[in-house]
PDB file of C-alpha atoms and ligand atoms in Angstrom:
ATOM      1  CA  UNK A   1     111.257 119.398 112.015  1.00 48.00           C
ATOM      2  CA  UNK A   2     108.381 121.297 110.252  1.00 47.00           C
ATOM      3  CA  UNK A   3     104.923 121.524 111.877  1.00 45.00           C
ATOM      4  CA  UNK A   4     103.245 118.171 111.136  1.00 51.00           C
ATOM      5  CA  UNK A   5     100.073 119.834 109.794  1.00 63.00           C
ATOM      6  CA  UNK A   6     102.336 121.267 106.859  1.00 85.00           C
ATOM      7  CA  UNK A   7     103.987 117.837 106.133  1.00 95.00           C
ATOM      8  CA  UNK A   8     102.788 116.191 102.842  1.00 97.00           C
ATOM      9  CA  UNK A   9     100.298 113.490 103.430  1.00 98.00           C
ATOM     10  CA  UNK A  10     100.817 110.008 101.893  1.00 98.00           C
ATOM     11  CA  UNK A  11      98.002 107.582 101.783  1.00 98.00           C
ATOM     12  CA  UNK A  12      98.674 103.894 102.465  1.00 98.00           C
ATOM     13  CA  UNK A  13      96.214 101.437 101.073  1.00 98.00           C
ATOM     14  CA  UNK A  14      96.157  97.743 102.214  1.00 98.00           C
ATOM     15  CA  UNK A  15      93.946  95.290 100.315  1.00 98.00           C
ATOM     16  CA  UNK A  16      92.052  92.225 101.256  1.00 98.00           C
ATOM     17  CA  UNK A  17      93.206  89.787 103.827  1.00 97.00           C
ATOM     18  CA  UNK A  18      95.955  92.038 104.890  1.00 98.00           C
ATOM     19  CA  UNK A  19      94.045  92.590 108.158  1.00 98.00           C
ATOM     20  CA  UNK A  20      94.973  88.996 108.882  1.00 96.00           C
ATOM     21  CA  UNK A  21      98.765  89.611 108.818  1.00 97.00           C
ATOM     22  CA  UNK A  22     100.597  88.121 111.880  1.00 93.00           C
ATOM     23  CA  UNK A  23      98.810  84.785 111.563  1.00 92.00           C
ATOM     24  CA  UNK A  24      98.088  84.586 107.640  1.00 91.00           C
ATOM     25  CA  UNK A  25     100.664  82.400 105.914  1.00 92.00           C
ATOM     26  CA  UNK A  26     103.704  83.849 107.791  1.00 93.00           C
ATOM     27  CA  UNK A  27     106.042  81.879 105.416  1.00 92.00           C
ATOM     28  CA  UNK A  28     104.985  84.351 102.658  1.00 91.00           C
ATOM     29  CA  UNK A  29     103.815  87.372 104.698  1.00 94.00           C
ATOM     30  CA  UNK A  30     106.002  87.443 107.872  1.00 91.00           C
ATOM     31  CA  UNK A  31     104.748  87.737 111.348  1.00 93.00           C
ATOM     32  CA  UNK A  32     104.110  91.484 111.707  1.00 96.00           C
ATOM     33  CA  UNK A  33     100.603  92.457 112.215  1.00 97.00           C
ATOM     34  CA  UNK A  34      99.005  95.212 110.007  1.00 98.00           C
ATOM     35  CA  UNK A  35      98.762  97.338 113.261  1.00 98.00           C
ATOM     36  CA  UNK A  36     102.490  97.079 113.704  1.00 98.00           C
ATOM     37  CA  UNK A  37     103.316  97.841 110.157  1.00 98.00           C
ATOM     38  CA  UNK A  38     100.986 101.052 110.322  1.00 98.00           C
ATOM     39  CA  UNK A  39     102.587 102.110 113.541  1.00 98.00           C
ATOM     40  CA  UNK A  40     106.067 101.823 112.073  1.00 98.00           C
ATOM     41  CA  UNK A  41     104.956 103.747 109.067  1.00 98.00           C
ATOM     42  CA  UNK A  42     103.569 106.624 111.270  1.00 98.00           C
ATOM     43  CA  UNK A  43     106.976 106.673 113.260  1.00 98.00           C
ATOM     44  CA  UNK A  44     109.018 106.734 109.926  1.00 98.00           C
ATOM     45  CA  UNK A  45     106.703 109.399 108.469  1.00 98.00           C
ATOM     46  CA  UNK A  46     107.467 111.816 111.304  1.00 97.00           C
ATOM     47  CA  UNK A  47     111.229 111.184 110.840  1.00 97.00           C
ATOM     48  CA  UNK A  48     110.938 112.019 107.142  1.00 98.00           C
ATOM     49  CA  UNK A  49     108.632 115.047 107.715  1.00 97.00           C
ATOM     50  CA  UNK A  50     105.732 113.396 106.134  1.00 98.00           C
ATOM     51  CA  UNK A  51     102.219 112.274 107.425  1.00 98.00           C
ATOM     52  CA  UNK A  52     100.552 109.140 106.652  1.00 98.00           C
ATOM     53  CA  UNK A  53      96.918 107.994 106.607  1.00 98.00           C
ATOM     54  CA  UNK A  54      96.252 104.280 106.532  1.00 98.00           C
ATOM     55  CA  UNK A  55      93.344 102.412 105.160  1.00 98.00           C
ATOM     56  CA  UNK A  56      92.524  98.687 104.900  1.00 98.00           C
ATOM     57  CA  UNK A  57      89.550  97.056 103.199  1.00 98.00           C
ATOM     58  CA  UNK A  58      88.410  93.620 102.000  1.00 98.00           C
ATOM     59  CA  UNK A  59      86.086  95.343  99.386  1.00 98.00           C
ATOM     60  CA  UNK A  60      87.204  96.538  96.131  1.00 98.00           C
ATOM     61  CA  UNK A  61      84.715  99.409  95.934  1.00 98.00           C
ATOM     62  CA  UNK A  62      85.862 100.771  99.302  1.00 98.00           C
ATOM     63  CA  UNK A  63      89.386 100.855  98.225  1.00 98.00           C
ATOM     64  CA  UNK A  64      88.375 102.660  95.025  1.00 98.00           C
ATOM     65  CA  UNK A  65      86.385 105.203  97.159  1.00 98.00           C
ATOM     66  CA  UNK A  66      89.366 105.708  99.542  1.00 98.00           C
ATOM     67  CA  UNK A  67      91.596 106.574  96.652  1.00 98.00           C
ATOM     68  CA  UNK A  68      88.867 108.875  95.046  1.00 98.00           C
ATOM     69  CA  UNK A  69      88.482 110.642  98.439  1.00 98.00           C
ATOM     70  CA  UNK A  70      92.352 111.377  98.445  1.00 98.00           C
ATOM     71  CA  UNK A  71      92.269 113.269  95.206  1.00 98.00           C
ATOM     72  CA  UNK A  72      93.766 116.731  95.941  1.00 97.00           C
ATOM     73  CA  UNK A  73      94.377 115.795  99.565  1.00 97.00           C
ATOM     74  CA  UNK A  74      97.580 113.582  99.327  1.00 98.00           C
ATOM     75  CA  UNK A  75     100.957 113.841  97.661  1.00 98.00           C
ATOM     76  CA  UNK A  76     101.808 110.281  97.322  1.00 98.00           C
ATOM     77  CA  UNK A  77     100.399 106.736  97.464  1.00 98.00           C
ATOM     78  CA  UNK A  78     101.696 103.503  98.898  1.00 99.00           C
ATOM     79  CA  UNK A  79      99.447 100.506  97.843  1.00 99.00           C
ATOM     80  CA  UNK A  80      99.379  96.797  98.378  1.00 98.00           C
ATOM     81  CA  UNK A  81      96.341  95.835  96.592  1.00 98.00           C
ATOM     82  CA  UNK A  82      96.833  92.192  97.685  1.00 98.00           C
ATOM     83  CA  UNK A  83      94.724  89.859  95.645  1.00 98.00           C
ATOM     84  CA  UNK A  84      93.133  92.779  93.693  1.00 98.00           C
ATOM     85  CA  UNK A  85      96.613  93.339  92.283  1.00 98.00           C
ATOM     86  CA  UNK A  86      95.989  90.692  89.841  1.00 98.00           C
ATOM     87  CA  UNK A  87      92.296  91.440  89.009  1.00 98.00           C
ATOM     88  CA  UNK A  88      91.211  94.983  89.359  1.00 98.00           C
ATOM     89  CA  UNK A  89      90.942  97.345  86.566  1.00 98.00           C
ATOM     90  CA  UNK A  90      88.829  99.624  88.933  1.00 98.00           C
ATOM     91  CA  UNK A  91      91.629 100.022  91.433  1.00 98.00           C
ATOM     92  CA  UNK A  92      94.044 100.799  88.497  1.00 98.00           C
ATOM     93  CA  UNK A  93      91.700 103.423  87.162  1.00 98.00           C
ATOM     94  CA  UNK A  94      91.255 105.026  90.590  1.00 98.00           C
ATOM     95  CA  UNK A  95      95.105 105.231  91.043  1.00 98.00           C
ATOM     96  CA  UNK A  96      95.228 106.891  87.510  1.00 98.00           C
ATOM     97  CA  UNK A  97      92.624 109.405  88.663  1.00 98.00           C
ATOM     98  CA  UNK A  98      94.550 110.145  91.915  1.00 98.00           C
ATOM     99  CA  UNK A  99      97.652 110.972  89.730  1.00 98.00           C
ATOM    100  CA  UNK A 100     100.406 111.157  92.408  1.00 98.00           C
ATOM    101  CA  UNK A 101     103.726 109.319  92.857  1.00 98.00           C
ATOM    102  CA  UNK A 102     102.754 105.719  93.672  1.00 98.00           C
ATOM    103  CA  UNK A 103     104.682 102.908  95.023  1.00 98.00           C
ATOM    104  CA  UNK A 104     103.178  99.416  94.757  1.00 98.00           C
ATOM    105  CA  UNK A 105     104.272  97.120  97.592  1.00 98.00           C
ATOM    106  CA  UNK A 106     104.072  93.387  98.147  1.00 98.00           C
ATOM    107  CA  UNK A 107     105.324  91.573 101.230  1.00 98.00           C
ATOM    108  CA  UNK A 108     106.168  88.461  99.100  1.00 97.00           C
ATOM    109  CA  UNK A 109     107.999  88.381  95.819  1.00 98.00           C
ATOM    110  CA  UNK A 110     105.031  87.884  93.495  1.00 98.00           C
ATOM    111  CA  UNK A 111     107.478  86.853  90.729  1.00 98.00           C
ATOM    112  CA  UNK A 112     108.525  83.809  92.453  1.00 97.00           C
ATOM    113  CA  UNK A 113     105.060  82.577  93.262  1.00 96.00           C
ATOM    114  CA  UNK A 114     102.107  81.259  91.175  1.00 96.00           C
ATOM    115  CA  UNK A 115     101.811  82.484  87.636  1.00 97.00           C
ATOM    116  CA  UNK A 116      98.447  84.248  88.413  1.00 96.00           C
ATOM    117  CA  UNK A 117     100.322  86.397  90.946  1.00 98.00           C
ATOM    118  CA  UNK A 118     102.899  87.448  88.438  1.00 97.00           C
ATOM    119  CA  UNK A 119     100.480  89.771  86.820  1.00 98.00           C
ATOM    120  CA  UNK A 120      99.941  93.228  88.272  1.00 98.00           C
ATOM    121  CA  UNK A 121      97.286  95.645  86.988  1.00 98.00           C
ATOM    122  CA  UNK A 122      99.184  98.409  88.930  1.00 98.00           C
ATOM    123  CA  UNK A 123     102.759  97.914  88.049  1.00 98.00           C
ATOM    124  CA  UNK A 124     102.921  99.768  84.644  1.00 98.00           C
ATOM    125  CA  UNK A 125     101.205 102.780  86.094  1.00 98.00           C
ATOM    126  CA  UNK A 126     102.971 102.899  89.398  1.00 98.00           C
ATOM    127  CA  UNK A 127     106.254 104.916  89.908  1.00 98.00           C
ATOM    128  CA  UNK A 128     107.955 101.770  91.251  1.00 98.00           C
ATOM    129  CA  UNK A 129     107.168  98.364  92.760  1.00 98.00           C
ATOM    130  CA  UNK A 130     108.821  96.821  95.799  1.00 98.00           C
ATOM    131  CA  UNK A 131     108.205  93.064  95.977  1.00 98.00           C
ATOM    132  CA  UNK A 132     109.574  90.502  98.355  1.00 98.00           C
ATOM    133  CA  UNK A 133     111.110  92.615 101.039  1.00 98.00           C
ATOM    134  CA  UNK A 134     108.571  91.827 103.674  1.00 97.00           C
ATOM    135  CA  UNK A 135     107.166  94.697 105.960  1.00 98.00           C
ATOM    136  CA  UNK A 136     110.412  96.635 105.361  1.00 98.00           C
ATOM    137  CA  UNK A 137     109.065  97.263 101.814  1.00 98.00           C
ATOM    138  CA  UNK A 138     106.541  99.732 103.138  1.00 98.00           C
ATOM    139  CA  UNK A 139     109.211 101.716 104.891  1.00 98.00           C
ATOM    140  CA  UNK A 140     111.485 101.825 101.813  1.00 98.00           C
ATOM    141  CA  UNK A 141     108.484 102.968  99.856  1.00 98.00           C
ATOM    142  CA  UNK A 142     108.015 105.841 102.325  1.00 98.00           C
ATOM    143  CA  UNK A 143     111.671 106.793 101.987  1.00 98.00           C
ATOM    144  CA  UNK A 144     111.230 106.779  98.296  1.00 98.00           C
ATOM    145  CA  UNK A 145     108.122 109.054  98.410  1.00 98.00           C
ATOM    146  CA  UNK A 146     110.001 111.413 100.713  1.00 98.00           C
ATOM    147  CA  UNK A 147     112.550 112.000  97.904  1.00 97.00           C
ATOM    148  CA  UNK A 148     109.843 112.223  95.301  1.00 97.00           C
ATOM    149  CA  UNK A 149     107.420 114.601  97.048  1.00 95.00           C
ATOM    150  CA  UNK A 150     109.547 116.995  99.115  1.00 86.00           C
TER     151      UNK A 150
HETATM  152  C1  DQA B   1     100.536  90.264  98.256  1.00 81.11           C
HETATM  153  C2  DQA B   1     100.522  89.156  97.207  1.00 81.11           C
HETATM  154  C3  DQA B   1      99.309  88.783  96.634  1.00 81.11           C
HETATM  155  O1  DQA B   1      99.424  87.880  95.588  1.00 81.11           O
HETATM  156  C4  DQA B   1      98.326  88.192  97.756  1.00 81.11           C
HETATM  157  O2  DQA B   1      97.114  88.102  97.201  1.00 81.11           O
HETATM  158  C5  DQA B   1      98.277  89.026  98.887  1.00 81.11           C
HETATM  159  C6  DQA B   1      99.441  89.764  99.372  1.00 81.11           C
HETATM  160  C7  DQA B   1     101.769  90.432  99.047  1.00 81.11           C
HETATM  161  O3  DQA B   1     101.868  91.589  99.850  1.00 81.11           O
HETATM  162  O4  DQA B   1     102.761  89.682  98.814  1.00 81.11           O
HETATM  163  O5  DQA B   1      97.336  89.117  99.754  1.00 81.11           O
HETATM  164  O6  DQA B   1     100.024  91.470  97.714  1.00 81.11           O
END
C-alpha cells in the first residue's frame, strides 16, 4: 500500500440532522451512528489507498465553506446534503466551484418518499447519485471514487 500522505483525499460532507443518526427515524435512516459511518469510511479508504476527511454541519453556510476550503485539496467529494438537497442553490454552486468527481448519497430512497424530497439541487451536477442503500451507500460511493480518481 502506498504511503497514506500520498493517497488522494476525498471530502465527505454530511448535512443537517445527520449528527442524530442512530436514533433519528431509524425506519428511514437505519441504526448506525454518524461516528460509525465515518469510522467505516476511514477503514475502507485505507483499503482503497484513499484518505477521507469528514465534515458535518447543521448550517448551510458552514457546508459551503467546508466545500470552498477543499478547492485544490481534494480529488473527490461524497455529499449527503440531507434537507439542503431539496433547497440549496448555495451548496450546488459550491460543488460546481470544487469541480471534482462527486457522488451524492442518501440513506433513504428519496424517490419513494414525499414529493418535496424527490427534487435534488445536486443530482444533475453530480457524477452519480446513490439513494436508498442505507449506510452502505457511502462505502459504494468511496469505491466508485477510487475508480474515478486513481
Ligand atoms: C436524506 C434524505 C433527505 O430528504 C432528508 O432531509 C435527510 C436525509 C437521506 O439520507 O435519505 O436528512 O438525505
